[in-house]
Coordinates of C-alpha atoms in Angstrom, one line a residue:
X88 CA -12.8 62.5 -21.0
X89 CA -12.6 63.1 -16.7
X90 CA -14.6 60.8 -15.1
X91 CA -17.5 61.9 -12.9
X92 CA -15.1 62.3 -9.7
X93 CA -17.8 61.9 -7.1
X94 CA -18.8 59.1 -8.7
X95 CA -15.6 57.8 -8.7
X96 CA -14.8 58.4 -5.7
X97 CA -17.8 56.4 -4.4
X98 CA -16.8 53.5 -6.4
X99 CA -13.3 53.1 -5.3
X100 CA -15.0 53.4 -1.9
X101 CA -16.8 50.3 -2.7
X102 CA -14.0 48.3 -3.8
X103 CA -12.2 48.8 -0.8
X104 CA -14.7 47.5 0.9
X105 CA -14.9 44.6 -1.3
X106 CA -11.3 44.1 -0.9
X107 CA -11.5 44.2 3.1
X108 CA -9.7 41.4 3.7
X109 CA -6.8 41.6 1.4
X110 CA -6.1 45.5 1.9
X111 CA -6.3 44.7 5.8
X112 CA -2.6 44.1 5.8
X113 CA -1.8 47.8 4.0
X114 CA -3.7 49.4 7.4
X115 CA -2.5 48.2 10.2
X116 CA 0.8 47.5 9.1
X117 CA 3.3 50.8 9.5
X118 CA 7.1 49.7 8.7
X119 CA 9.8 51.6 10.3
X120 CA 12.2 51.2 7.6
X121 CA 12.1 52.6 4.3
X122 CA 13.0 49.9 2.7
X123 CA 10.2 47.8 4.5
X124 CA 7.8 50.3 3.5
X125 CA 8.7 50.6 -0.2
X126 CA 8.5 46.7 0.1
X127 CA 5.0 46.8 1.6
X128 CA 3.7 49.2 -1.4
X129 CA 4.8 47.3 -3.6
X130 CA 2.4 44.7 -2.7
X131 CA -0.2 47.5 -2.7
X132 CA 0.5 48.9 -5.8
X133 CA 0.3 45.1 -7.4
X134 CA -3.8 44.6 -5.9
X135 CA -4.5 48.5 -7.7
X136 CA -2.7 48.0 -11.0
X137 CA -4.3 44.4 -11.4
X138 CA -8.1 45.9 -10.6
X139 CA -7.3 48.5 -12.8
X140 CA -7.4 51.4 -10.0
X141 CA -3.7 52.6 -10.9
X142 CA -4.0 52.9 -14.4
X143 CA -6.5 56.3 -13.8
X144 CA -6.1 59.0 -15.1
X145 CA -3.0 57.7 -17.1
X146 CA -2.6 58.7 -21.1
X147 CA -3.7 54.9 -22.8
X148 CA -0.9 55.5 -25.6
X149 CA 1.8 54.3 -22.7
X150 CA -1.0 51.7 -20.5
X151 CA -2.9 53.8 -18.9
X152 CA -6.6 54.2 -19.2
X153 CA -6.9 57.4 -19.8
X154 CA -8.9 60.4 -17.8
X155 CA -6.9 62.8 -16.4
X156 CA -4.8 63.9 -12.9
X157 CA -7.6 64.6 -11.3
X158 CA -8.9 60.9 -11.2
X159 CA -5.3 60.0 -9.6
X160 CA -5.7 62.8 -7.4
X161 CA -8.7 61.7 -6.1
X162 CA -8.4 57.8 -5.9
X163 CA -4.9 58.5 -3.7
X164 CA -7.3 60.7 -1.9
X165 CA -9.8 58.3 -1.0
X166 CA -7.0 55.6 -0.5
X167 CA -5.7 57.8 2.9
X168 CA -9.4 58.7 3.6
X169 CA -9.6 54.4 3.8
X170 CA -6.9 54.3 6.2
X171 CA -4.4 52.8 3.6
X172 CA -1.7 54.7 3.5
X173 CA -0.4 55.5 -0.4
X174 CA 2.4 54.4 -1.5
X175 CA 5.7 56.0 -1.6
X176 CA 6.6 54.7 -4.3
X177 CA 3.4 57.0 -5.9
X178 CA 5.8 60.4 -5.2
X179 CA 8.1 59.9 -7.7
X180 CA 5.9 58.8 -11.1
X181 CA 3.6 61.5 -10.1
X182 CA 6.7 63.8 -10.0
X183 CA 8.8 62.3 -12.8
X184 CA 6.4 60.3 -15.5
X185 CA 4.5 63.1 -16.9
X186 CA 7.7 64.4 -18.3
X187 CA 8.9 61.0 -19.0
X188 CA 5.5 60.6 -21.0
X189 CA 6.1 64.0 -22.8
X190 CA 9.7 64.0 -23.9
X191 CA 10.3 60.3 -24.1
X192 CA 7.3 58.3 -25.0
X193 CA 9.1 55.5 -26.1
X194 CA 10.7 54.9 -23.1
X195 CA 7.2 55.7 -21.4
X196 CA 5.4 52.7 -23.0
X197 CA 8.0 50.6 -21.9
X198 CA 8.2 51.2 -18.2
X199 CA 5.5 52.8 -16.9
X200 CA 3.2 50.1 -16.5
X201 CA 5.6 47.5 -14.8
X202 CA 6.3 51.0 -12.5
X203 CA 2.9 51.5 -11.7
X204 CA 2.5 47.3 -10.7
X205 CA 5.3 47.9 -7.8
X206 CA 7.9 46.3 -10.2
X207 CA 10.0 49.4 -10.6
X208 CA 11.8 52.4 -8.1
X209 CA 12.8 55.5 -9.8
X210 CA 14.6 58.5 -8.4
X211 CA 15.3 62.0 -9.2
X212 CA 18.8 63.1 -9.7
X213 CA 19.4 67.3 -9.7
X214 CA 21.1 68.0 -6.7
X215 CA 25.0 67.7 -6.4
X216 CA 27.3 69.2 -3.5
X217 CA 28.1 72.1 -5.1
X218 CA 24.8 72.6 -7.1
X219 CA 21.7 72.9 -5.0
X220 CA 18.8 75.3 -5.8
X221 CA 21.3 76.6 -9.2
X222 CA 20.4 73.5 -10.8
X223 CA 22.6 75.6 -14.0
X224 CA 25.8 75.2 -12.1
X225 CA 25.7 71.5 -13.1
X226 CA 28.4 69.3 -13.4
X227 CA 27.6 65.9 -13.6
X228 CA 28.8 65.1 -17.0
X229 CA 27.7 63.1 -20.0
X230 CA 30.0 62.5 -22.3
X231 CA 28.5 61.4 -25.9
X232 CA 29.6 58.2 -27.2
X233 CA 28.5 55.9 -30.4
X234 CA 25.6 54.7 -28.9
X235 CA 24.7 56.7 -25.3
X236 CA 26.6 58.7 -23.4
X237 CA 29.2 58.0 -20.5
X238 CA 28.1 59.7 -17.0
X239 CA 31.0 61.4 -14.2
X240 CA 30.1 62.4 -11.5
X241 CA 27.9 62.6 -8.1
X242 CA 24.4 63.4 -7.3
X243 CA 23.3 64.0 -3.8
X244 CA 20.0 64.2 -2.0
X245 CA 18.2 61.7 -4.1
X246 CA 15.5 60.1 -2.4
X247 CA 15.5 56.2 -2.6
X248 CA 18.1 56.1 -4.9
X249 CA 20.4 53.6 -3.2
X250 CA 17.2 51.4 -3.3
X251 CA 16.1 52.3 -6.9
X252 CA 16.1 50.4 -10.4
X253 CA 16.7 53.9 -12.3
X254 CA 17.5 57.1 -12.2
X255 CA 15.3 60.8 -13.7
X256 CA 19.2 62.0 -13.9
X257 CA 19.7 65.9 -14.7
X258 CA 23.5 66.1 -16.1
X259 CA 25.8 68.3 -18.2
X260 CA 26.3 67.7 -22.3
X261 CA 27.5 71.1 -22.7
X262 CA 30.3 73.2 -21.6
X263 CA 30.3 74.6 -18.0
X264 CA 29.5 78.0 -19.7
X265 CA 26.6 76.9 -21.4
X266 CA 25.3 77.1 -18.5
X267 CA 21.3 75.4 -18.0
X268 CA 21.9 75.5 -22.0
X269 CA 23.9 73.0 -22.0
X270 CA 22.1 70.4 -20.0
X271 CA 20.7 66.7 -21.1
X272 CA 18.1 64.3 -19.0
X273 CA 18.8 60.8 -18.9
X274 CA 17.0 57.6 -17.5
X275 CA 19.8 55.8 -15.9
X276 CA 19.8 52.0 -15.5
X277 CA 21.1 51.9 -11.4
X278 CA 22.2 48.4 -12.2
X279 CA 24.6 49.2 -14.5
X280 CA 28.7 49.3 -14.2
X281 CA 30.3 52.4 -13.1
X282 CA 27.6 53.5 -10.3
X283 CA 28.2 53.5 -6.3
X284 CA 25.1 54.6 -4.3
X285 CA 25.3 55.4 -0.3
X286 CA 22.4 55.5 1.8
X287 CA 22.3 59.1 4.0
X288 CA 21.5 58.8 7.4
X289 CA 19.1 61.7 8.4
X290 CA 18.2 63.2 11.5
X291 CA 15.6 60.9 12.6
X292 CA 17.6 57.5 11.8
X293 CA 15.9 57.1 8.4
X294 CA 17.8 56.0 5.2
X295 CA 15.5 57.3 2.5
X296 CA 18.1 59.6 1.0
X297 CA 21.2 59.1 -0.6
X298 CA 24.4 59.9 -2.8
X299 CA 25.0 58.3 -6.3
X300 CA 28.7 58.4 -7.8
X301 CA 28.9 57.7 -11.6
X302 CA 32.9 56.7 -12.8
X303 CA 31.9 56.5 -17.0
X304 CA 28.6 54.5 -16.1
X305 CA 27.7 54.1 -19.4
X306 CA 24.1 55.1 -20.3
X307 CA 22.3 54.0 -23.5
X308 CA 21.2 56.9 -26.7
X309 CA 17.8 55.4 -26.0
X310 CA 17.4 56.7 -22.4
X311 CA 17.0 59.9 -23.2
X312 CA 14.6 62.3 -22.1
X313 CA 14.0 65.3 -24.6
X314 CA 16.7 66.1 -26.7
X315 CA 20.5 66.3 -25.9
X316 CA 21.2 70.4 -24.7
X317 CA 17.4 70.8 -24.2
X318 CA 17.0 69.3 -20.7
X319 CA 16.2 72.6 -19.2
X320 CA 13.0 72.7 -20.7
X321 CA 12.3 69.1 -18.9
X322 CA 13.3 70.3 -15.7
X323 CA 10.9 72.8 -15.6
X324 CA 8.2 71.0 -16.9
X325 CA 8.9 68.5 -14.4
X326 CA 9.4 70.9 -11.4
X327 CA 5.3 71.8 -12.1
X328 CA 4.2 68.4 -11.3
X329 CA 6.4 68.6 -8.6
X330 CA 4.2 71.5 -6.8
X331 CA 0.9 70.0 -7.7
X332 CA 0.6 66.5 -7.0
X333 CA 3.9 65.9 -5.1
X334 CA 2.0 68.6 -2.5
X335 CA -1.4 66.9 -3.1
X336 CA 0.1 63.4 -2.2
X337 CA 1.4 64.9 1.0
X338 CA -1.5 66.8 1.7
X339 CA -3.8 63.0 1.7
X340 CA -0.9 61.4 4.0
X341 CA -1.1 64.7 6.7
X342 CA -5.1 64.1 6.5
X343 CA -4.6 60.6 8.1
X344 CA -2.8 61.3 10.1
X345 CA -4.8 64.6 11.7
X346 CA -7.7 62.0 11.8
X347 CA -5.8 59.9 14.2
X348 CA -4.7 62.6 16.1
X349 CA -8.1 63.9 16.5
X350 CA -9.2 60.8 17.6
X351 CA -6.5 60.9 20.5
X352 CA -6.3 64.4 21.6
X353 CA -8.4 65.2 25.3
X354 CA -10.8 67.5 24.9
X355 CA -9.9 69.2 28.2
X356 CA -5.8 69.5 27.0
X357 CA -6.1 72.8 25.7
X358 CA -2.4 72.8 23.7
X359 CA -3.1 69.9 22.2
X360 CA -6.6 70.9 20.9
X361 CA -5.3 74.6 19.8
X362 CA -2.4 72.6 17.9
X363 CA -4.3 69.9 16.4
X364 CA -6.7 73.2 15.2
X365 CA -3.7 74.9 13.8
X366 CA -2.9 71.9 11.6
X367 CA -6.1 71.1 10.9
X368 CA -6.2 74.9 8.9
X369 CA -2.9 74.3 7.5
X370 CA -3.9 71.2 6.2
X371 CA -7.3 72.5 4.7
X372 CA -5.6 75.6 3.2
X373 CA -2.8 72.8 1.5
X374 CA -5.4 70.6 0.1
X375 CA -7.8 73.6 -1.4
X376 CA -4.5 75.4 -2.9
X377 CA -2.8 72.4 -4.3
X378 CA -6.6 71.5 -6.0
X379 CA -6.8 74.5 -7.5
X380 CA -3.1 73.6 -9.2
X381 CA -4.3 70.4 -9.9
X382 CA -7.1 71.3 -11.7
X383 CA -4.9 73.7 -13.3
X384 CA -2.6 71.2 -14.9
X385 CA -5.9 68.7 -16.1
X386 CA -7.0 71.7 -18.1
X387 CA -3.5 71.9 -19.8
X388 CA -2.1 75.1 -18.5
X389 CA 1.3 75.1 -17.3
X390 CA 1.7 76.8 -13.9
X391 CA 4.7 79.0 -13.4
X392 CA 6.3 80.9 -10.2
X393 CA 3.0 81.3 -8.5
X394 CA 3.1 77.4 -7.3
X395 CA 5.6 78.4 -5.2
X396 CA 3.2 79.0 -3.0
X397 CA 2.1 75.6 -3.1
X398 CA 5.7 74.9 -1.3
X399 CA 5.5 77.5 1.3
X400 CA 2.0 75.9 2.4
X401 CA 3.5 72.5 2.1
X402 CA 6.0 72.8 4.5
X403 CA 3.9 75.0 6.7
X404 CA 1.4 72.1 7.2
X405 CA 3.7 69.2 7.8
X406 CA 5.9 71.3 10.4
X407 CA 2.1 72.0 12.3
X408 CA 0.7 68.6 12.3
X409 CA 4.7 67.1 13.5
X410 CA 4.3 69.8 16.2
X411 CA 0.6 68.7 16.8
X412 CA 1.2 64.8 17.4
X413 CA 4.2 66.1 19.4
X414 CA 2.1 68.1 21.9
X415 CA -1.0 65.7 22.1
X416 CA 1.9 63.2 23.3
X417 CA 4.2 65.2 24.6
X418 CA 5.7 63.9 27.7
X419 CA 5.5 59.8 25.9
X420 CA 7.3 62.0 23.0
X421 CA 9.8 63.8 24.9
X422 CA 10.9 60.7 27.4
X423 CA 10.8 58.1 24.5
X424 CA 8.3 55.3 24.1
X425 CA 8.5 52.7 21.5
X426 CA 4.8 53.8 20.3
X427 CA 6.0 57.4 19.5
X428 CA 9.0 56.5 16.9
X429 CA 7.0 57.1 14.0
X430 CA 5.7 60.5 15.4
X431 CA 9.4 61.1 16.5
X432 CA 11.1 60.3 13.5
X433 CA 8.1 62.3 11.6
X434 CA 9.1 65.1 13.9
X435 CA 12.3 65.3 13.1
X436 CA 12.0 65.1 9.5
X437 CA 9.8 67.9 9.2
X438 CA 12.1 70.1 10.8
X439 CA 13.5 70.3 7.3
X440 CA 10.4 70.4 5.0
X441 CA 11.0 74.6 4.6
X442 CA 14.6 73.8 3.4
X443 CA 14.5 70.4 1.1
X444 CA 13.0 71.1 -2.3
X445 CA 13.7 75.1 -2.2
X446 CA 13.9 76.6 0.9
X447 CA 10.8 78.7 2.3
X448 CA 13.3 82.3 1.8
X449 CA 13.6 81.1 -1.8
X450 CA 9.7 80.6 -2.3
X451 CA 9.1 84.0 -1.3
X452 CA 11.5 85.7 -2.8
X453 CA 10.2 84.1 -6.2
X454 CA 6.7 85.2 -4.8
X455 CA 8.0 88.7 -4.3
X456 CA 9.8 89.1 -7.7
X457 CA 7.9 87.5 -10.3
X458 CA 4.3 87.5 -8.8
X459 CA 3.6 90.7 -6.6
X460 CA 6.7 92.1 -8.5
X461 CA 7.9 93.8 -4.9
X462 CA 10.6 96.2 -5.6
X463 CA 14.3 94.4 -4.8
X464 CA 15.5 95.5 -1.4
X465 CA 18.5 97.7 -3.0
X466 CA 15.3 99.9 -4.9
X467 CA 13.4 99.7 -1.7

């Protein structure tokens, strides 16, 4: 049964004032580095798991305590609303684990609690060079052996995953035909023989993604997700959770930060007040849409091409409140001050939030095809 969220809300809003003291570290410290900041919520995610906090809204057959998304929606909500900044590490379980939970249980009891204390890093691995939004042109390969499989191959794009313990890996059992029929998920153990991972250097001097290489890493029969030639079906379920609360995660971090822009801007700057506006709707219309998919998914239902829209509003409100913290600062931002490399680097990184994760064109085209059902431009 949900939990009263108000309530809950107000309680979680008591604890962290209980908790003052210890929590004061997670708000004023900001890390540059990835890798300092994944270290930082670790230490985070350690003080929620052990108060219970984390466990919300998580089925109690794998640790949890049961409720439902919502609870996690809210209490990540409240966390930014606190001035402590949520995890990164939150991104991928909330993107990955309900379809770990589904198709794998097993595996599910085993690791999501340590995951959920800040003693575990997964990543997602779809993309590959030549396969980017046709996730059915595949061709990382796993080859079935006596007891697992043997992986070939590269993936490319994965966040964290030169930094993480395993992989969500999307790979090919079948022949190249076969086509997304053909297609197995795996939880790779990163540790293992037969892997190299390099860290990508983006635009804004940020390591957070990466390139995996697989030379027969072998992978054990017990890491997989769903059945072998079924992983389709995974994907997709995944890819759901990866509109709702992937969006509602990064709706809460752009609400902190609009708070301390709106605490900055001058009244009488009349760019900076029309652009912190402008985010300020983006943001609102982010957080009532991805609600409504949240809610969606606590009910059971299983969202389909309309979530695109979700994306399209995503990107749309973390390219406007970039461009807002650019133009309440701008001459600090342009000529380069050592308090401006977050917004900088933040800047820059949003210049690709319409391309990463299916590009805006892509979102609308499914819009215009399977929701208004817009004739194609060659019936036009």
């Amino acid at each position: 049964m949900a939990a009263d969220l108000t309530s809950l809300a107000a309680q979680f809003h008591a604890w962290t004032d209980e908790r003052a003291a210890e929590l004061a570290v997670f708000r004023h410290e900001h890390p540059s580095s990835v890798s300092d900041r994944l270290e930082l919520g670790r230490g985070l995610m350690a003080l929620l798991a052990a108060d219970g906090w984390s466990l919300r809204g998580w089925p109690e057959d794998v640790g949890g305590s049961g409720g439902d998304i919502r609870e996690r929606a809210v209490l990540y909500d409240q966390l930014e609303g606190a001035g402590i900044g949520v995890p990164e590490q939150f991104t991928v379980i909330e993107t990955v684990g309900p379809a770990v939970i589904r198709f794998a249980p097993t595996l599910a009891k085993e690791l999501l609690l340590p995951y959920l204390r800040g003693e575990e890093l997964w990543c997602q691995g779809f993309s590959e060079p030549e396969a980017g939004s046709d996730l059915a042109s595949l061709r990382c390969r796993a080859v079935a052996t006596g007891g697992g499989f043997l992986v070939s191959g590269q993936k490319i794009w994965s966040s964290y995953g030169h930094l993480a313990d395993r992989m969500v890996a999307l790979v090919r059992t079948g022949s190249a035909e076969s086509r997304h029929r053909g297609l197995t998920m795996l939880m790779v153990d990163l540790s293992g023989p037969g892997i190299t991972r390099r860290p990508i250097r983006l635009a804004n001097g940020e390591e957070e993604l990466s390139e995996v290489f697989f030379d027969d890493a072998p992978v054990a029969g017990s890491s997989l997700i769903g059945e072998v030639d079924k992983g389709w079906s995974v994907a997709m379920y995944l890819l759901q959770f990866e509109r709702g609360m992937y969006a509602w995660l990064r709706m809460a971090r752009l609400r902190g930060r609009l708070a301390r822009l709106a605490r900055r801007v001058d009244p009488a700057d009349p760019i900076g007040c029309r652009e912190v506006g402008r985010a300020l709707a983006a943001q609102r219309a982010l957080r009532a849409r991805t609600w409504h998919t949240i809610a969606r998914l606590a009910e059971g239902e299983t969202p389909g091409p309309e979530t695109s829209v979700d994306k399209v509003l995503l990107a749309t409100a973390e390219q406007a409140v970039a461009d807002a913290a650019r133009a309440v600062d701008l001459a600090a931002f342009t000529f380069a001050t050592e308090d401006l490399d977050d917004a900088r680097s933040e800047w820059f990184y949003t210049r690709a939030a319409s391309i990463y994760g299916g590009s805006a064109e892509v979102q609308r085209s499914i819009l215009a095809d399977h929701v208004l059902k817009l004739p194609s431009e060659g019936k036009a």
